[in-house]
XYZ file of C-alpha atoms in Angstrom:
692
model
C 32.231 16.982 72.104
C 32.138 15.437 68.618
C 30.865 12.085 69.140
C 29.012 9.146 66.316
C 25.178 9.381 66.039
C 23.272 8.330 68.077
C 24.908 10.925 70.161
C 25.259 9.617 73.780
C 25.601 11.876 77.112
C 29.746 12.669 77.246
C 30.089 12.777 80.431
C 28.366 9.048 80.648
C 30.916 7.680 77.700
C 33.741 9.136 79.352
C 32.557 8.047 82.519
C 33.118 4.641 81.498
C 37.182 5.207 80.630
C 37.955 5.853 84.213
C 39.199 3.534 86.702
C 36.462 2.270 89.044
C 38.194 4.412 91.859
C 38.186 8.138 89.729
C 34.657 6.630 88.173
C 33.125 6.551 91.958
C 34.813 9.858 92.890
C 33.513 11.373 90.087
C 29.808 9.904 90.205
C 29.541 11.456 93.357
C 30.403 14.446 92.307
C 28.008 14.538 89.736
C 25.061 13.807 91.988
C 25.611 16.302 94.424
C 23.760 19.234 93.598
C 25.681 22.190 91.337
C 25.773 25.290 92.335
C 23.384 27.794 91.214
C 25.550 29.574 88.314
C 24.821 31.206 84.955
C 27.045 29.713 82.322
C 29.118 32.203 80.313
C 27.899 33.140 76.844
C 29.492 31.689 73.607
C 31.865 33.747 71.968
C 29.819 35.618 68.698
C 31.931 34.379 66.600
C 33.500 30.930 66.023
C 32.441 29.754 68.770
C 33.207 26.522 68.044
C 36.622 24.954 70.013
C 38.210 21.748 68.295
C 40.479 20.542 70.403
C 42.758 17.745 70.710
C 42.642 16.428 74.256
C 45.764 14.953 76.213
C 44.526 11.397 76.704
C 46.324 8.230 75.383
C 43.364 6.258 74.079
C 43.948 4.866 70.896
C 39.746 5.340 69.858
C 39.962 8.660 71.632
C 42.494 10.427 69.220
C 40.300 12.453 66.897
C 38.924 16.454 67.952
C 36.240 16.701 69.969
C 34.346 20.240 69.854
C 33.924 22.520 72.416
C 31.822 25.727 73.086
C 33.944 28.762 73.406
C 32.713 31.231 76.539
C 32.904 34.849 75.454
C 35.484 35.521 77.768
C 37.754 33.167 76.869
C 37.189 34.188 72.900
C 39.874 36.506 71.829
C 43.007 34.119 74.068
C 41.547 30.210 72.707
C 43.374 31.151 69.435
C 44.464 27.683 67.371
C 47.239 26.094 69.306
C 47.208 27.462 72.184
C 46.979 25.351 75.258
C 43.690 25.001 76.747
C 42.246 22.473 80.020
C 38.846 20.744 79.432
C 37.195 19.161 80.924
C 36.721 15.228 79.781
C 35.465 11.970 81.662
C 34.605 13.816 84.805
C 38.564 15.051 85.117
C 40.068 18.212 84.177
C 43.137 17.598 80.754
C 45.325 18.618 79.147
C 44.446 19.621 75.466
C 45.213 21.892 72.379
C 42.639 24.315 70.147
C 43.482 22.818 66.719
C 41.149 25.497 65.061
C 37.906 27.734 65.825
C 35.069 26.764 63.891
C 31.704 28.692 63.002
C 29.281 24.916 63.736
C 29.792 21.608 64.578
C 28.044 18.314 64.022
C 27.149 17.270 67.926
C 24.120 17.229 68.646
C 23.281 18.157 72.160
C 25.022 20.558 74.307
C 28.574 21.271 74.251
C 30.770 21.490 77.432
C 32.433 24.937 77.849
C 36.144 25.362 77.530
C 37.432 25.520 81.424
C 39.938 27.999 80.907
C 42.576 28.571 78.212
C 46.005 27.716 80.080
C 48.266 30.161 78.082
C 47.692 32.875 75.286
C 51.129 31.460 73.303
C 50.111 29.469 70.274
C 52.873 27.233 70.512
C 51.174 24.561 68.015
C 51.975 26.293 64.541
C 49.352 24.599 61.977
C 52.090 22.189 59.992
C 53.016 21.586 63.285
C 49.563 20.447 63.604
C 49.227 18.641 60.122
C 52.539 16.851 61.048
C 51.544 15.393 64.193
C 48.943 13.504 62.452
C 51.351 12.193 59.570
C 54.005 10.951 61.709
C 51.414 9.226 64.073
C 49.779 7.840 60.783
C 53.424 6.690 59.301
C 53.967 4.817 62.314
C 50.574 3.436 63.279
C 50.199 5.701 67.015
C 48.516 8.367 68.477
C 48.782 12.021 68.062
C 48.574 12.428 71.617
C 52.123 10.549 72.299
C 53.765 12.836 69.059
C 52.636 15.508 70.543
C 54.840 14.930 73.635
C 57.488 15.099 71.315
C 56.781 18.142 69.386
C 55.954 20.706 71.630
C 58.175 20.999 75.279
C 56.299 21.678 78.884
C 55.344 24.627 79.190
C 57.737 27.153 81.660
C 55.716 30.542 82.631
C 58.123 32.392 83.595
C 59.808 32.234 80.126
C 56.913 33.308 78.757
C 56.561 36.450 79.878
C 60.009 37.456 79.052
C 60.555 40.346 76.606
C 60.748 38.515 73.650
C 64.458 39.045 71.236
C 64.409 41.076 68.538
C 64.313 38.844 65.278
C 67.020 38.182 63.646
C 68.352 40.089 60.715
C 68.505 38.410 57.250
C 71.902 37.029 56.536
C 74.009 37.785 53.306
C 74.501 34.980 50.473
C 77.635 33.784 50.314
C 79.467 31.441 47.872
C 81.150 28.270 50.223
C 84.257 27.594 48.389
C 83.665 23.571 50.222
C 80.671 23.315 48.326
C 82.891 23.118 44.808
C 84.754 20.527 45.499
C 81.075 17.983 44.980
C 79.722 17.750 41.700
C 76.216 19.366 41.953
C 77.400 20.906 45.194
C 76.798 24.527 43.874
C 73.854 24.353 42.830
C 72.516 22.927 46.164
C 73.799 26.022 47.127
C 72.764 29.056 45.164
C 68.695 26.928 44.964
C 68.500 27.329 48.581
C 69.536 30.915 48.134
C 67.869 31.548 45.640
C 64.435 30.430 46.940
C 64.198 27.102 45.240
C 63.368 23.567 47.004
C 66.164 21.065 46.089
C 66.703 17.941 47.203
C 70.180 16.154 47.849
C 71.720 13.276 49.381
C 75.221 14.006 49.815
C 78.287 11.852 49.995
C 80.899 13.804 52.702
C 84.486 13.808 51.386
C 86.589 12.504 53.938
C 88.354 15.306 56.136
C 86.047 17.878 55.398
C 83.768 19.197 58.237
C 80.078 18.516 57.876
C 78.884 21.224 60.462
C 81.002 23.484 58.144
C 78.849 22.451 55.290
C 75.682 22.291 56.821
C 75.672 25.378 58.379
C 76.734 27.023 54.556
C 73.361 25.558 53.541
C 70.986 26.826 56.819
C 73.267 30.181 55.597
C 72.177 30.147 52.569
C 68.485 29.253 52.766
C 68.366 32.244 56.009
C 69.848 34.538 52.795
C 66.443 33.333 50.857
C 64.246 34.471 53.904
C 63.413 31.429 54.375
C 63.790 29.062 57.860
C 66.101 26.464 58.203
C 66.472 23.296 60.268
C 69.224 20.964 60.774
C 69.268 17.779 63.048
C 72.299 15.666 63.901
C 72.728 12.469 66.244
C 73.917 13.916 69.820
C 75.848 16.337 71.660
C 79.208 16.608 69.922
C 77.945 17.062 66.468
C 75.419 18.824 68.173
C 78.211 21.680 69.461
C 80.365 21.416 66.442
C 77.206 22.804 63.826
C 76.243 25.075 66.979
C 79.990 27.240 66.490
C 80.095 26.955 63.016
C 77.163 29.344 62.915
C 78.257 31.150 65.687
C 81.283 32.134 63.903
C 79.114 32.936 60.891
C 76.137 34.873 61.539
C 77.642 35.940 65.449
C 75.059 34.970 68.704
C 71.443 35.381 68.442
C 70.347 34.416 65.091
C 70.058 30.659 64.758
C 68.692 28.162 68.728
C 70.167 25.044 69.513
C 66.646 22.482 70.465
C 67.998 19.916 72.423
C 65.920 17.291 74.936
C 69.232 17.183 77.224
C 68.796 21.431 77.755
C 67.075 22.591 80.988
C 63.336 22.955 80.735
C 63.653 27.222 81.101
C 66.446 27.093 78.193
C 64.532 24.329 75.780
C 61.048 26.413 75.854
C 62.914 30.160 75.123
C 64.889 28.380 72.103
C 61.365 26.655 71.410
C 59.322 29.937 71.625
C 61.582 32.200 69.431
C 61.190 30.045 67.030
C 57.438 29.763 67.271
C 57.704 33.625 67.266
C 59.544 34.000 64.318
C 62.477 35.764 66.110
C 65.197 33.051 64.740
C 64.420 31.360 62.055
C 67.650 28.774 62.158
C 67.441 25.848 64.678
C 69.964 23.344 65.172
C 68.964 20.164 67.442
C 68.862 16.697 68.087
C 66.079 14.649 67.281
C 63.962 16.267 69.555
C 64.113 19.428 67.096
C 62.493 17.525 63.912
C 58.893 19.428 65.568
C 60.456 22.631 65.671
C 57.280 25.283 64.239
C 59.959 27.408 62.112
C 57.692 29.657 60.081
C 58.453 29.634 56.551
C 60.565 26.222 56.461
C 62.997 26.698 53.291
C 64.970 23.365 54.602
C 65.020 20.350 56.089
C 68.784 18.624 56.638
C 70.224 15.800 58.760
C 73.733 14.775 59.711
C 73.843 10.807 59.406
C 70.877 9.342 59.191
C 71.660 5.946 59.262
C 72.811 6.380 63.240
C 70.567 4.903 65.921
C 70.719 8.280 68.059
C 67.987 9.372 65.485
C 65.550 6.805 66.725
C 63.303 8.073 69.123
C 62.759 5.556 72.331
C 59.582 6.685 73.193
C 55.924 5.650 71.614
C 55.420 5.726 68.744
C 59.555 5.947 67.769
C 59.435 8.004 64.709
C 62.669 8.047 62.819
C 63.986 11.702 62.957
C 65.063 11.705 59.063
C 60.813 10.139 58.376
C 59.746 13.272 60.010
C 62.234 15.536 58.819
C 61.001 13.353 54.616
C 57.812 14.517 55.850
C 58.209 17.902 55.924
C 59.657 18.293 53.133
C 57.021 16.409 51.332
C 54.101 18.297 53.277
C 55.329 21.717 53.319
C 57.821 21.927 49.580
C 60.601 22.119 51.297
C 64.375 21.054 50.274
C 65.787 18.738 51.974
C 69.132 17.653 52.767
C 70.992 14.156 53.952
C 74.661 14.285 54.430
C 76.541 11.745 55.876
C 80.774 10.402 54.994
C 78.426 6.531 54.487
C 75.075 6.204 53.008
C 71.689 4.919 54.277
C 70.071 2.335 52.308
C 67.040 4.602 53.224
C 69.220 7.893 51.650
C 69.757 5.518 48.356
C 66.532 4.927 47.746
C 65.220 8.263 47.824
C 67.792 8.758 44.907
C 66.395 4.905 43.096
C 63.158 6.519 42.717
C 64.390 10.504 42.201
C 62.882 11.842 45.052
C 66.227 13.335 45.733
C 69.246 13.812 43.749
C 73.209 13.036 44.788
C 75.577 15.150 45.256
C 79.604 14.282 45.927
C 83.249 14.201 44.792
C 84.427 12.892 41.379
C 86.954 9.675 42.610
C 90.389 11.195 41.657
C 89.671 14.276 44.823
C 88.102 10.598 46.832
C 91.723 9.422 45.841
C 93.511 11.786 46.949
C 91.488 12.281 50.148
C 91.867 8.615 50.935
C 93.817 4.952 50.971
C 92.845 2.229 52.952
C 95.138 -0.988 53.181
C 93.502 -4.516 54.857
C 95.186 -6.619 57.080
C 94.837 -9.914 58.075
C 92.412 -13.264 57.007
C 94.067 -13.178 53.847
C 95.821 -16.608 52.725
C 98.602 -14.988 51.117
C 99.323 -12.940 53.541
C 99.456 -15.518 56.111
C 101.804 -17.265 54.324
C 103.809 -14.616 54.506
C 102.934 -13.225 58.330
C 102.519 -16.303 60.919
C 100.435 -13.506 63.117
C 98.512 -12.178 60.026
C 95.014 -13.461 61.691
C 95.839 -12.415 65.060
C 93.813 -8.961 66.470
C 96.708 -6.986 65.802
C 98.557 -8.400 62.994
C 101.909 -7.593 62.034
C 100.979 -4.921 59.242
C 98.824 -3.283 62.239
C 101.501 -2.665 65.169
C 104.046 -1.513 61.927
C 101.405 1.142 61.171
C 101.392 2.125 64.835
C 104.615 2.650 65.314
C 105.529 3.969 62.343
C 102.257 7.161 62.254
C 103.275 7.481 65.865
C 105.993 9.235 65.396
C 104.480 11.332 62.994
C 101.137 12.295 65.307
C 98.338 10.971 67.249
C 96.950 7.650 65.613
C 93.233 6.608 66.531
C 91.909 2.860 67.108
C 88.396 1.732 66.892
C 87.515 -0.926 68.506
C 84.277 -2.790 69.533
C 82.442 -1.562 73.034
C 82.702 -3.923 75.860
C 79.037 -6.107 75.903
C 78.570 -5.001 72.418
C 74.922 -7.951 71.306
C 76.206 -10.137 68.761
C 74.398 -12.923 67.102
C 76.041 -16.495 66.544
C 78.870 -16.786 64.013
C 81.031 -19.504 62.522
C 84.016 -19.990 64.695
C 85.799 -20.854 61.666
C 85.370 -18.307 58.948
C 83.497 -15.783 61.226
C 80.533 -15.536 58.787
C 77.161 -14.435 60.797
C 74.762 -17.367 61.425
C 71.201 -16.668 59.765
C 68.194 -18.141 58.815
C 67.498 -20.453 55.284
C 63.972 -18.968 55.633
C 64.133 -15.295 56.297
C 67.481 -14.480 56.553
C 67.175 -13.405 60.244
C 70.063 -13.772 62.531
C 69.903 -17.580 63.866
C 70.412 -17.364 68.536
C 70.220 -20.306 70.949
C 68.294 -18.909 74.437
C 69.681 -21.742 76.739
C 72.546 -24.119 76.787
C 70.216 -27.124 76.228
C 67.475 -24.981 73.514
C 68.142 -25.298 69.855
C 69.392 -22.801 67.415
C 66.507 -20.963 65.796
C 65.637 -18.031 64.317
C 64.586 -13.879 65.810
C 62.603 -13.357 63.483
C 60.145 -16.245 62.746
C 60.943 -18.574 65.207
C 62.135 -21.117 62.441
C 64.398 -24.243 64.329
C 67.757 -24.402 62.925
C 69.013 -28.488 63.749
C 71.855 -28.804 61.973
C 73.542 -25.826 61.562
C 76.100 -25.195 58.986
C 78.015 -22.691 57.725
C 77.098 -21.684 53.871
C 80.799 -19.998 53.370
C 82.671 -23.207 54.949
C 80.683 -25.610 55.259
C 82.205 -25.413 59.584
C 79.315 -26.607 61.847
C 81.060 -24.851 65.091
C 79.583 -21.456 66.303
C 80.923 -18.566 68.145
C 79.475 -15.974 69.893
C 82.196 -13.140 69.939
C 83.129 -10.531 72.630
C 85.626 -7.728 73.047
C 86.402 -4.995 75.189
C 88.513 -1.698 74.175
C 90.216 -1.711 77.676
C 92.040 -5.155 76.636
C 92.782 -3.475 72.905
C 94.411 -0.616 74.762
C 96.516 -2.508 77.110
C 97.756 -4.766 74.223
C 98.617 -1.659 72.308
C 100.402 -0.263 75.418
C 102.705 -3.450 75.986
C 103.072 -3.467 71.991
C 104.452 -0.077 72.380
C 106.465 1.163 75.011
C 106.547 4.454 76.238
C 103.484 5.578 73.996
C 100.661 7.165 75.618
C 97.574 5.289 75.183
C 93.405 7.067 75.707
C 90.906 6.368 75.857
C 87.468 7.137 74.289
C 84.866 4.939 75.123
C 80.606 5.051 74.579
C 78.719 5.511 77.814
C 82.621 6.300 80.334
C 84.473 8.944 78.916
C 84.152 10.808 75.357
C 87.296 12.367 74.258
C 86.481 16.018 72.939
C 89.038 16.714 70.877
C 93.206 15.400 70.564
C 96.092 17.818 70.535
C 98.709 16.988 67.577
C 101.342 15.240 70.036
C 102.014 11.398 69.157
C 99.949 8.789 71.007
C 97.620 6.314 70.410
C 93.540 7.099 71.584
C 91.209 4.051 71.616
C 87.736 4.859 70.974
C 84.548 2.806 70.303
C 82.122 3.280 67.544
C 80.754 6.774 67.705
C 83.432 8.173 70.613
C 86.141 8.801 68.140
C 86.996 13.007 69.165
C 88.992 14.695 66.076
C 92.891 14.901 66.783
C 93.725 18.148 65.670
C 95.390 18.616 61.956
C 93.715 15.142 61.214
C 95.120 12.307 62.384
C 98.200 10.318 61.033
C 96.209 6.760 60.891
C 93.498 4.872 61.848
C 92.857 1.097 61.910
C 89.891 -0.080 62.104
C 90.413 -3.484 64.780
C 87.751 -6.769 64.315
C 85.714 -5.468 61.707
C 84.493 -9.295 61.583
C 82.604 -8.614 64.815
C 80.714 -4.831 63.621
C 79.670 -7.286 60.587
C 78.555 -9.956 62.905
C 75.113 -6.951 64.699
C 72.233 -9.019 65.576
C 70.095 -7.080 62.863
C 69.574 -6.884 58.769
C 71.415 -3.477 59.377
C 74.841 -4.905 60.252
C 77.360 -4.309 57.045
C 74.932 -1.460 56.205
C 75.682 0.122 59.736
C 79.690 -0.777 60.134
C 80.516 0.632 56.725
C 79.126 3.971 58.354
C 80.638 3.184 61.679
C 84.265 2.460 59.855
C 84.035 5.879 57.382
C 82.953 7.811 60.373
C 87.215 7.063 61.760
C 87.953 7.362 58.771
C 86.859 10.418 58.406
C 89.042 12.000 60.436
C 93.029 11.103 58.549
C 94.605 13.024 56.978
C 94.532 13.374 53.383
C 96.197 10.822 51.592
C 98.327 12.833 50.013
C 99.625 14.473 53.117
C 100.722 10.670 53.819
C 97.118 9.727 55.755
C 96.673 6.552 56.143
C 93.733 3.605 57.264
C 94.317 0.279 57.715
C 91.137 -2.566 58.274
C 91.799 -5.986 60.085
C 89.260 -8.195 58.278
C 88.703 -9.817 55.883
C 89.343 -7.863 52.389
C 86.684 -10.429 50.058
C 83.260 -8.805 52.399
C 81.161 -6.632 50.694
C 81.639 -4.274 53.283
C 85.530 -4.441 54.110
C 85.331 -3.553 49.697
C 83.211 -0.678 50.173
C 85.288 1.357 52.424
C 88.387 0.385 50.705
C 86.954 2.045 47.610
C 85.248 5.015 49.544
C 81.887 3.582 47.630
C 79.423 3.986 49.997
C 76.427 4.042 47.028
C 78.127 1.418 45.427
C 76.914 -1.146 48.926
C 74.119 0.786 49.839
C 72.702 0.105 46.340
C 73.902 -3.976 46.832
C 72.449 -4.077 50.002
C 68.670 -2.410 48.834
C 68.976 -5.294 45.585
C 69.648 -8.104 48.459
C 66.984 -6.556 50.141
C 64.260 -6.459 47.442
C 65.028 -10.699 47.077
C 64.519 -10.950 50.750
C 61.153 -9.053 50.879
C 62.796 -6.641 53.647
C 63.196 -2.740 54.118
C 62.902 -0.398 51.856
C 61.576 -2.631 49.330
C 58.998 -3.815 52.144
C 57.086 -2.471 54.742
C 57.310 -4.293 58.143
C 55.766 -3.751 61.685
C 56.528 -5.493 65.119
C 53.883 -6.514 67.335
C 54.859 -7.564 70.712
C 52.755 -8.828 73.639
C 51.933 -11.766 76.215
C 50.686 -15.199 73.854
C 47.515 -14.639 74.483
C 46.567 -11.235 73.140
C 48.615 -11.312 70.703
C 46.507 -13.842 69.178
C 43.648 -12.194 70.207
C 44.947 -9.235 67.989
C 45.918 -11.003 65.182
C 42.396 -12.691 65.102
C 41.052 -9.273 64.400
C 43.686 -7.619 62.552
C 42.655 -6.549 58.592
C 45.966 -7.058 57.175
C 46.215 -5.675 53.263
C 46.810 -7.518 50.550
C 50.082 -9.565 50.551
C 51.097 -9.105 53.948
C 53.046 -12.151 55.326
C 52.953 -12.955 59.434
C 55.986 -14.787 60.539
C 56.595 -15.654 64.228
C 55.683 -15.718 66.807
C 59.331 -15.264 69.012
C 59.822 -14.739 72.083
C 61.529 -11.758 72.840
C 62.458 -9.512 76.308
C 60.165 -7.452 77.400
C 60.688 -4.084 76.453
C 61.790 -1.516 78.878
C 59.289 1.109 79.391
C 57.079 -2.473 80.331
C 55.882 -3.282 83.447
C 54.466 -7.007 82.995
C 56.164 -9.579 84.220
C 54.951 -11.997 82.006
C 57.243 -13.283 79.456
C 56.827 -11.446 75.557
C 56.324 -12.392 72.140
C 56.873 -10.697 69.088
C 55.302 -11.200 65.410
C 57.013 -9.492 62.280
C 53.965 -8.331 59.769
C 55.427 -7.932 56.835
C 53.588 -5.723 53.358
C 54.978 -4.347 50.109
C 56.347 -0.993 50.291
C 52.749 0.365 47.999
C 50.747 -1.476 51.530
C 52.919 0.723 54.357
C 50.359 3.269 54.827
C 47.667 0.079 55.031
C 49.324 -1.618 57.593
C 49.306 1.051 59.456
C 46.365 2.477 59.632
C 45.453 -1.869 60.051
C 47.331 -1.385 63.470
C 46.577 1.854 64.284
C 42.662 0.648 63.869
C 42.945 -2.539 65.711
C 44.646 -0.065 68.908
C 41.850 1.819 69.177
C 39.530 -1.220 69.303
C 40.986 -3.066 71.570
C 41.238 0.759 73.651
C 37.697 0.904 73.561
C 36.846 -3.101 74.702
C 39.701 -1.986 77.594
C 41.800 -4.594 76.951
C 45.829 -4.500 76.966
C 48.185 -2.654 74.674
C 50.177 -4.180 72.326
C 53.607 -2.950 71.748
C 53.849 -1.523 67.487
C 56.820 -0.941 66.081
C 56.896 0.118 62.160
C 60.106 0.550 60.949
C 61.704 -0.870 63.697
C 65.810 -0.082 64.175
C 66.323 -3.492 64.785
C 64.633 -7.239 64.566
C 67.477 -8.889 65.564
């Protein structure tokens, strides 16, 4: 193993890493006279294997050199799983490369055995794991668990499938509705690497259009990788590819697939038999050969965020792959994330969108409620179901199904003005305000700055409310208002409908659980828009518009009578963006506001969570880059994966975007130093999905 000079006995160093009971057992084994055994000769060619050992300790997150015994020389190739001796135990590892020499002074430990001669860690993916670990201040050991599925020995023994044939290039007509769309498809089919941020029209099937892009890439002899948020999107994309290519030309990679099924699909990709891969975030590391395209649908969906360390986002993983491998990249959605807009602003990608006249023919959005003029004409304009919304339901349900989007039960929201419902924010860092108890003062959830005597910036009111709403109550209200009309529910976490027929009915759905309707909905009603705008995180407006757009996109074209009505304040920028159907304009506005507040994507942010003593000790040793700001500490609930029974606090670290890599490197170094000294691990999240 490679150790710094002066080289200690590796066994002695590794023994010090073990808990006391395991260390005692290892010492006993070491002091027991070994049986006489003649060591195997080492391999004649490249006798050194550099192995990434599966040890989740930050200071050991590097390759170690091992000798390759001659009997294992043929099987111990780069990418295979091996067993090695480490700290007196047999542990798993991956061979990264074979070499002729080593910088280690002394005798190298030999490889114990090759677990499987199947190379499952391709060089490109191995490099990607290092890039992701560096980007998110994590360890490669943690990233490898996300990238390589568990081995299934029986599947490895199965007869490999024949390579899928190269499909014929097609000229998909659906892309012709978008300025620059045909050029993207033609470039993919011709072997080019276009980069596009693509705003999909309401009513268009994003899965079908992404399938066209994947087929065009495969026609050029290259591989394609497409990530979607959930199983329903995955089922639609799977069906679209099957309709175009038949079975066997693509594989589906998803975390919820069984071990055998997932490993079988993984091997088909790593062996090069299949070049098109579709899946959820688990597929972002798929070992696609000759990768020509990475694409992601609805990159703003929080399902793309990995909940396990180091918490990477599928979009960022795919962008790292596109940058490293020089392949095409497509970010497609009905709305637009701030990160996608930032790619356009920096010139990294080009915009693909339909002309305004085409958009106007597809979608028409009206606003009901919270308008002084409407209130003077309609006393019920500020109720949850204004008269305009009820008229829409009564008229539209006669022509087919109507979708009503209602916020989810128990949805976490921040405090808002009880008069105008403007979210309450901190005057120092613009973070959300909260009250941790009935007798506790208001404070910022980001920087812990107290906010005594809070007053609404919009209307001057001092009262606050914590909005809570249930979709079941919404269904009951509509059922009473429309007797005799069928009311169905589709709720995240309970029962999500896969689809609804074209018969008249009202479908009440929570955000993200809206089922598509046969032929499209006659109308879409968006209730309680202020509640989504009051979410306790930086992305409140962006996320609200994304959820509204995904629901509104299910309506019939405006030219065929399809209507969308949002109940809310027509003056709010998010509502205005929805009415104009201008997700790009909203994203640009969000970037400008965040730039002035030194928030992502103009800045890079990381959170550091732990006990107060550990955090103070860690910050004292943290070498922050120039321009860094430290906000906090803020008391937080312990993370779900923590077993700590003590109070946790969190600091927010903020640096200019140019210092992002330096911040991640500093956090990695901090974790390594703490690991060396056997200090408690601090939870680090770089660019977390939520700061509130």
